[in-house]
Amino acid sequence: MNLKELAHTLGLSPTTVSRALNGYPEVAEATRERVQSAARKHNYQPNARAQRLATGRAMAIGHVIPVSDRHEMVNPVFADFVSGAGEAYLRHGYDMVLSLVADRDQEDVYRDLASKGSVDGIIVHAPRLDDRRIALLHDLGLPFVVHGRASNVDQPYNWVDVNNRRAFERATAFLLDLGHRRIGLVNGLDLMDFAERRREGYIAALRARDVPSDPRLIAGEEMTEMHGYRSAMAMLALDQPATAFVTSSLIVAIGVRRAVEEHGLKLGRDVSLVTHDDDLSYLRNGAELPIFTAVRSSVRHAGRLCAEMLIEAIRDGARGERHTLLEADLMVGTSTGPAPTGPAPTKGHP
């Protein structure tokens, strides 16, 4: 079925059908839904080339991913984010342009995408505390959405973020309620905005209970299994060892569990752990009962929201700021229990 036939079936003009399918704001919502429903029913797919000519758009969204030995984007989370965003791209007829670049070349790639008209908008990943990309994209006039926030940036911008500060305040308070006072934070890189917000939440929970924070119980690095393992090994070897941990990812939590076991301890009995869980499709935190107690927020859902927000900004001419703050759910699993009352078992004697 072509556009003219679909329009005839609906009793509408081809122009109205085209505008409804392309998301023009002047089309009534009821008409848009009716057209989209008919398009699905008759398996109508608009001609991508004709769509680009009609709208004057590239019908593509850009993702610029820095690749280095020390960057938070080199982890499995991005794949699930793109899966969520891809659902929105497919629904609205957008392609994805993925650019893998060295850290130092990011700004050049943004300029190149803008000058060539290769994309209609950008999703910005892994914002730092003071992220120069936001000012650059404003200057280039490209609509964009940030997955996360940049605390030290004053310019307005669109973002979707999880309430990292609140999530880690809740996670730490949960462990404090169980009687733990020596709680280690195994966090992401200090320069990343989400890591700073998580550290703030952790500190706030300790201060609310008059529990002093110990710098030796705070570690920030690339979120890998090895980071979790090494940090936990060091914190468990202190003269006053950690009895509990809060970790920034499920991958890090797996490393902490390995360290706990090598110390001859049992997770959930001798040592407790609460982790952030991105609810990844291929790294599940157990089935019905979570393995790790976790503050959970779906990165796939965040990807879908970022894509929808950006497409809306592109269609509306980027009018006004758009913000979505997601709350993480606390899921109690088998990795937490009351703080031990006696001396910690020695290594090799569970």
JSON list of C-alpha atoms in Angstrom, two decimals, residues 187-320:
[
{"chain": "A", "resi": 187, "resn": "ASN", "atom": "CA", "xyz": [31.87, 4.02, 42.97]},
{"chain": "A", "resi": 188, "resn": "GLY", "atom": "CA", "xyz": [32.50, 5.06, 39.36]},
{"chain": "A", "resi": 189, "resn": "LEU", "atom": "CA", "xyz": [35.10, 7.56, 38.18]},
{"chain": "A", "resi": 190, "resn": "ASP", "atom": "CA", "xyz": [35.14, 10.73, 40.31]},
{"chain": "A", "resi": 191, "resn": "LEU", "atom": "CA", "xyz": [34.90, 13.02, 37.27]},
{"chain": "A", "resi": 192, "resn": "MET", "atom": "CA", "xyz": [31.55, 11.53, 36.20]},
{"chain": "A", "resi": 193, "resn": "ASP", "atom": "CA", "xyz": [28.46, 13.41, 37.34]},
{"chain": "A", "resi": 194, "resn": "PHE", "atom": "CA", "xyz": [26.49, 10.31, 38.38]},
{"chain": "A", "resi": 195, "resn": "ALA", "atom": "CA", "xyz": [29.39, 9.17, 40.60]},
{"chain": "A", "resi": 196, "resn": "GLU", "atom": "CA", "xyz": [29.50, 12.51, 42.40]},
{"chain": "A", "resi": 197, "resn": "ARG", "atom": "CA", "xyz": [25.74, 12.44, 43.03]},
{"chain": "A", "resi": 198, "resn": "ARG", "atom": "CA", "xyz": [25.99, 8.87, 44.36]},
{"chain": "A", "resi": 199, "resn": "ARG", "atom": "CA", "xyz": [28.83, 9.85, 46.69]},
{"chain": "A", "resi": 200, "resn": "GLU", "atom": "CA", "xyz": [26.74, 12.79, 47.96]},
{"chain": "A", "resi": 201, "resn": "GLY", "atom": "CA", "xyz": [23.84, 10.47, 48.73]},
{"chain": "A", "resi": 202, "resn": "TYR", "atom": "CA", "xyz": [26.11, 8.05, 50.58]},
{"chain": "A", "resi": 203, "resn": "ILE", "atom": "CA", "xyz": [27.66, 10.87, 52.67]},
{"chain": "A", "resi": 204, "resn": "ALA", "atom": "CA", "xyz": [24.24, 12.39, 53.40]},
{"chain": "A", "resi": 205, "resn": "ALA", "atom": "CA", "xyz": [22.93, 9.09, 54.81]},
{"chain": "A", "resi": 206, "resn": "LEU", "atom": "CA", "xyz": [25.99, 8.72, 57.08]},
{"chain": "A", "resi": 207, "resn": "ARG", "atom": "CA", "xyz": [25.69, 12.30, 58.33]},
{"chain": "A", "resi": 208, "resn": "ALA", "atom": "CA", "xyz": [22.00, 11.85, 59.11]},
{"chain": "A", "resi": 209, "resn": "ARG", "atom": "CA", "xyz": [23.00, 9.08, 61.57]},
{"chain": "A", "resi": 210, "resn": "ASP", "atom": "CA", "xyz": [26.11, 10.88, 62.89]},
{"chain": "A", "resi": 211, "resn": "VAL", "atom": "CA", "xyz": [28.33, 8.19, 61.37]},
{"chain": "A", "resi": 212, "resn": "PRO", "atom": "CA", "xyz": [31.70, 9.64, 60.30]},
{"chain": "A", "resi": 213, "resn": "SER", "atom": "CA", "xyz": [32.82, 8.93, 56.74]},
{"chain": "A", "resi": 214, "resn": "ASP", "atom": "CA", "xyz": [36.21, 7.25, 56.32]},
{"chain": "A", "resi": 215, "resn": "PRO", "atom": "CA", "xyz": [38.10, 8.15, 53.10]},
{"chain": "A", "resi": 216, "resn": "ARG", "atom": "CA", "xyz": [39.57, 4.63, 53.13]},
{"chain": "A", "resi": 217, "resn": "LEU", "atom": "CA", "xyz": [36.06, 3.29, 52.58]},
{"chain": "A", "resi": 218, "resn": "ILE", "atom": "CA", "xyz": [35.47, 5.28, 49.39]},
{"chain": "A", "resi": 219, "resn": "ALA", "atom": "CA", "xyz": [36.89, 4.18, 46.02]},
{"chain": "A", "resi": 220, "resn": "GLY", "atom": "CA", "xyz": [36.16, 5.59, 42.56]},
{"chain": "A", "resi": 221, "resn": "GLU", "atom": "CA", "xyz": [37.36, 3.96, 39.33]},
{"chain": "A", "resi": 222, "resn": "GLU", "atom": "CA", "xyz": [36.23, 2.50, 36.03]},
{"chain": "A", "resi": 223, "resn": "MET", "atom": "CA", "xyz": [33.25, 0.29, 36.83]},
{"chain": "A", "resi": 224, "resn": "THR", "atom": "CA", "xyz": [34.77, -3.14, 36.26]},
{"chain": "A", "resi": 225, "resn": "GLU", "atom": "CA", "xyz": [34.73, -6.43, 38.15]},
{"chain": "A", "resi": 226, "resn": "MET", "atom": "CA", "xyz": [38.41, -5.91, 38.99]},
{"chain": "A", "resi": 227, "resn": "HIS", "atom": "CA", "xyz": [37.68, -2.49, 40.51]},
{"chain": "A", "resi": 228, "resn": "GLY", "atom": "CA", "xyz": [35.10, -4.07, 42.77]},
{"chain": "A", "resi": 229, "resn": "TYR", "atom": "CA", "xyz": [37.46, -6.89, 43.73]},
{"chain": "A", "resi": 230, "resn": "ARG", "atom": "CA", "xyz": [40.51, -4.74, 44.51]},
{"chain": "A", "resi": 231, "resn": "SER", "atom": "CA", "xyz": [38.54, -2.10, 46.40]},
{"chain": "A", "resi": 232, "resn": "ALA", "atom": "CA", "xyz": [36.77, -4.66, 48.55]},
{"chain": "A", "resi": 233, "resn": "MET", "atom": "CA", "xyz": [40.00, -6.54, 49.26]},
{"chain": "A", "resi": 234, "resn": "ALA", "atom": "CA", "xyz": [41.57, -3.33, 50.56]},
{"chain": "A", "resi": 235, "resn": "MET", "atom": "CA", "xyz": [38.53, -2.35, 52.65]},
{"chain": "A", "resi": 236, "resn": "LEU", "atom": "CA", "xyz": [38.21, -5.82, 54.18]},
{"chain": "A", "resi": 237, "resn": "ALA", "atom": "CA", "xyz": [41.90, -5.74, 55.17]},
{"chain": "A", "resi": 238, "resn": "LEU", "atom": "CA", "xyz": [41.58, -2.55, 57.26]},
{"chain": "A", "resi": 239, "resn": "ASP", "atom": "CA", "xyz": [42.06, -2.67, 61.01]},
{"chain": "A", "resi": 240, "resn": "GLN", "atom": "CA", "xyz": [38.35, -1.81, 61.20]},
{"chain": "A", "resi": 241, "resn": "PRO", "atom": "CA", "xyz": [37.14, -3.61, 58.06]},
{"chain": "A", "resi": 242, "resn": "ALA", "atom": "CA", "xyz": [34.02, -2.82, 56.09]},
{"chain": "A", "resi": 243, "resn": "THR", "atom": "CA", "xyz": [30.99, -4.89, 57.08]},
{"chain": "A", "resi": 244, "resn": "ALA", "atom": "CA", "xyz": [28.92, -3.66, 54.14]},
{"chain": "A", "resi": 245, "resn": "PHE", "atom": "CA", "xyz": [29.29, -2.17, 50.66]},
{"chain": "A", "resi": 246, "resn": "VAL", "atom": "CA", "xyz": [27.34, 0.04, 48.30]},
{"chain": "A", "resi": 247, "resn": "THR", "atom": "CA", "xyz": [28.43, -0.43, 44.68]},
{"chain": "A", "resi": 248, "resn": "SER", "atom": "CA", "xyz": [27.73, 1.53, 41.50]},
{"chain": "A", "resi": 249, "resn": "SER", "atom": "CA", "xyz": [26.98, -1.39, 39.19]},
{"chain": "A", "resi": 250, "resn": "LEU", "atom": "CA", "xyz": [26.17, -5.08, 39.15]},
{"chain": "A", "resi": 251, "resn": "ILE", "atom": "CA", "xyz": [29.52, -5.75, 37.48]},
{"chain": "A", "resi": 252, "resn": "VAL", "atom": "CA", "xyz": [31.35, -4.08, 40.38]},
{"chain": "A", "resi": 253, "resn": "ALA", "atom": "CA", "xyz": [29.20, -6.02, 42.87]},
{"chain": "A", "resi": 254, "resn": "ILE", "atom": "CA", "xyz": [30.38, -9.30, 41.34]},
{"chain": "A", "resi": 255, "resn": "GLY", "atom": "CA", "xyz": [33.97, -8.25, 42.03]},
{"chain": "A", "resi": 256, "resn": "VAL", "atom": "CA", "xyz": [33.11, -7.36, 45.62]},
{"chain": "A", "resi": 257, "resn": "ARG", "atom": "CA", "xyz": [31.48, -10.76, 46.11]},
{"chain": "A", "resi": 258, "resn": "ARG", "atom": "CA", "xyz": [34.68, -12.46, 44.88]},
{"chain": "A", "resi": 259, "resn": "ALA", "atom": "CA", "xyz": [36.74, -10.51, 47.43]},
{"chain": "A", "resi": 260, "resn": "VAL", "atom": "CA", "xyz": [34.32, -11.35, 50.24]},
{"chain": "A", "resi": 261, "resn": "GLU", "atom": "CA", "xyz": [34.55, -15.05, 49.42]},
{"chain": "A", "resi": 262, "resn": "GLU", "atom": "CA", "xyz": [38.37, -14.95, 49.25]},
{"chain": "A", "resi": 263, "resn": "HIS", "atom": "CA", "xyz": [38.33, -13.51, 52.78]},
{"chain": "A", "resi": 264, "resn": "GLY", "atom": "CA", "xyz": [36.42, -16.58, 53.89]},
{"chain": "A", "resi": 265, "resn": "LEU", "atom": "CA", "xyz": [33.25, -14.59, 54.49]},
{"chain": "A", "resi": 266, "resn": "LYS", "atom": "CA", "xyz": [29.67, -15.15, 53.35]},
{"chain": "A", "resi": 267, "resn": "LEU", "atom": "CA", "xyz": [27.73, -12.40, 51.60]},
{"chain": "A", "resi": 268, "resn": "GLY", "atom": "CA", "xyz": [24.47, -11.67, 53.39]},
{"chain": "A", "resi": 269, "resn": "ARG", "atom": "CA", "xyz": [25.72, -13.15, 56.66]},
{"chain": "A", "resi": 270, "resn": "ASP", "atom": "CA", "xyz": [29.17, -11.70, 57.44]},
{"chain": "A", "resi": 271, "resn": "VAL", "atom": "CA", "xyz": [29.16, -8.88, 54.89]},
{"chain": "A", "resi": 272, "resn": "SER", "atom": "CA", "xyz": [26.24, -7.06, 53.25]},
{"chain": "A", "resi": 273, "resn": "LEU", "atom": "CA", "xyz": [26.04, -5.44, 49.83]},
{"chain": "A", "resi": 274, "resn": "VAL", "atom": "CA", "xyz": [23.60, -3.12, 48.05]},
{"chain": "A", "resi": 275, "resn": "THR", "atom": "CA", "xyz": [24.27, -2.36, 44.39]},
{"chain": "A", "resi": 276, "resn": "HIS", "atom": "CA", "xyz": [22.88, -0.15, 41.67]},
{"chain": "A", "resi": 277, "resn": "ASP", "atom": "CA", "xyz": [21.22, -2.36, 39.07]},
{"chain": "A", "resi": 278, "resn": "ASP", "atom": "CA", "xyz": [20.57, -1.10, 35.52]},
{"chain": "A", "resi": 279, "resn": "ASP", "atom": "CA", "xyz": [18.23, -4.08, 34.94]},
{"chain": "A", "resi": 280, "resn": "LEU", "atom": "CA", "xyz": [20.26, -5.31, 31.98]},
{"chain": "A", "resi": 281, "resn": "SER", "atom": "CA", "xyz": [18.60, -7.86, 29.71]},
{"chain": "A", "resi": 282, "resn": "TYR", "atom": "CA", "xyz": [21.67, -10.14, 29.63]},
{"chain": "A", "resi": 283, "resn": "LEU", "atom": "CA", "xyz": [23.01, -9.68, 33.17]},
{"chain": "A", "resi": 284, "resn": "ARG", "atom": "CA", "xyz": [20.05, -10.47, 35.38]},
{"chain": "A", "resi": 285, "resn": "ASN", "atom": "CA", "xyz": [20.16, -10.01, 39.14]},
{"chain": "A", "resi": 286, "resn": "GLY", "atom": "CA", "xyz": [18.56, -13.38, 39.84]},
{"chain": "A", "resi": 287, "resn": "ALA", "atom": "CA", "xyz": [15.04, -14.46, 38.89]},
{"chain": "A", "resi": 288, "resn": "GLU", "atom": "CA", "xyz": [12.18, -14.05, 41.37]},
{"chain": "A", "resi": 289, "resn": "LEU", "atom": "CA", "xyz": [14.48, -13.29, 44.32]},
{"chain": "A", "resi": 290, "resn": "PRO", "atom": "CA", "xyz": [17.35, -10.87, 43.56]},
{"chain": "A", "resi": 291, "resn": "ILE", "atom": "CA", "xyz": [20.85, -12.17, 44.25]},
{"chain": "A", "resi": 292, "resn": "PHE", "atom": "CA", "xyz": [21.95, -8.69, 45.28]},
{"chain": "A", "resi": 293, "resn": "THR", "atom": "CA", "xyz": [19.85, -6.20, 47.19]},
{"chain": "A", "resi": 294, "resn": "ALA", "atom": "CA", "xyz": [19.69, -3.35, 44.69]},
{"chain": "A", "resi": 295, "resn": "VAL", "atom": "CA", "xyz": [18.43, 0.09, 43.81]},
{"chain": "A", "resi": 296, "resn": "ARG", "atom": "CA", "xyz": [17.10, -0.65, 40.34]},
{"chain": "A", "resi": 297, "resn": "SER", "atom": "CA", "xyz": [16.41, 1.58, 37.36]},
{"chain": "A", "resi": 298, "resn": "SER", "atom": "CA", "xyz": [16.09, 0.30, 33.79]},
{"chain": "A", "resi": 299, "resn": "VAL", "atom": "CA", "xyz": [18.63, 1.77, 31.39]},
{"chain": "A", "resi": 300, "resn": "ARG", "atom": "CA", "xyz": [16.56, 0.44, 28.48]},
{"chain": "A", "resi": 301, "resn": "HIS", "atom": "CA", "xyz": [13.64, 2.55, 29.68]},
{"chain": "A", "resi": 302, "resn": "ALA", "atom": "CA", "xyz": [15.96, 5.56, 29.97]},
{"chain": "A", "resi": 303, "resn": "GLY", "atom": "CA", "xyz": [17.08, 5.01, 26.37]},
{"chain": "A", "resi": 304, "resn": "ARG", "atom": "CA", "xyz": [13.48, 4.97, 25.19]},
{"chain": "A", "resi": 305, "resn": "LEU", "atom": "CA", "xyz": [12.70, 8.19, 27.11]},
{"chain": "A", "resi": 306, "resn": "CYS", "atom": "CA", "xyz": [15.80, 9.98, 25.78]},
{"chain": "A", "resi": 307, "resn": "ALA", "atom": "CA", "xyz": [14.92, 9.09, 22.20]},
{"chain": "A", "resi": 308, "resn": "GLU", "atom": "CA", "xyz": [11.28, 10.15, 22.54]},
{"chain": "A", "resi": 309, "resn": "MET", "atom": "CA", "xyz": [12.30, 13.42, 24.20]},
{"chain": "A", "resi": 310, "resn": "LEU", "atom": "CA", "xyz": [14.82, 14.22, 21.46]},
{"chain": "A", "resi": 311, "resn": "ILE", "atom": "CA", "xyz": [12.42, 13.42, 18.60]},
{"chain": "A", "resi": 312, "resn": "GLU", "atom": "CA", "xyz": [9.83, 15.66, 20.26]},
{"chain": "A", "resi": 313, "resn": "ALA", "atom": "CA", "xyz": [12.40, 18.47, 20.57]},
{"chain": "A", "resi": 314, "resn": "ILE", "atom": "CA", "xyz": [13.35, 18.08, 16.88]},
{"chain": "A", "resi": 315, "resn": "ARG", "atom": "CA", "xyz": [9.72, 18.29, 15.77]},
{"chain": "A", "resi": 316, "resn": "ASP", "atom": "CA", "xyz": [8.90, 21.24, 18.05]},
{"chain": "A", "resi": 317, "resn": "GLY", "atom": "CA", "xyz": [11.96, 23.22, 17.00]},
{"chain": "A", "resi": 318, "resn": "ALA", "atom": "CA", "xyz": [13.65, 22.56, 20.37]},
{"chain": "A", "resi": 319, "resn": "ARG", "atom": "CA", "xyz": [11.26, 24.91, 22.22]},
{"chain": "A", "resi": 320, "resn": "GLY", "atom": "CA", "xyz": [11.65, 24.85, 26.01]}
]
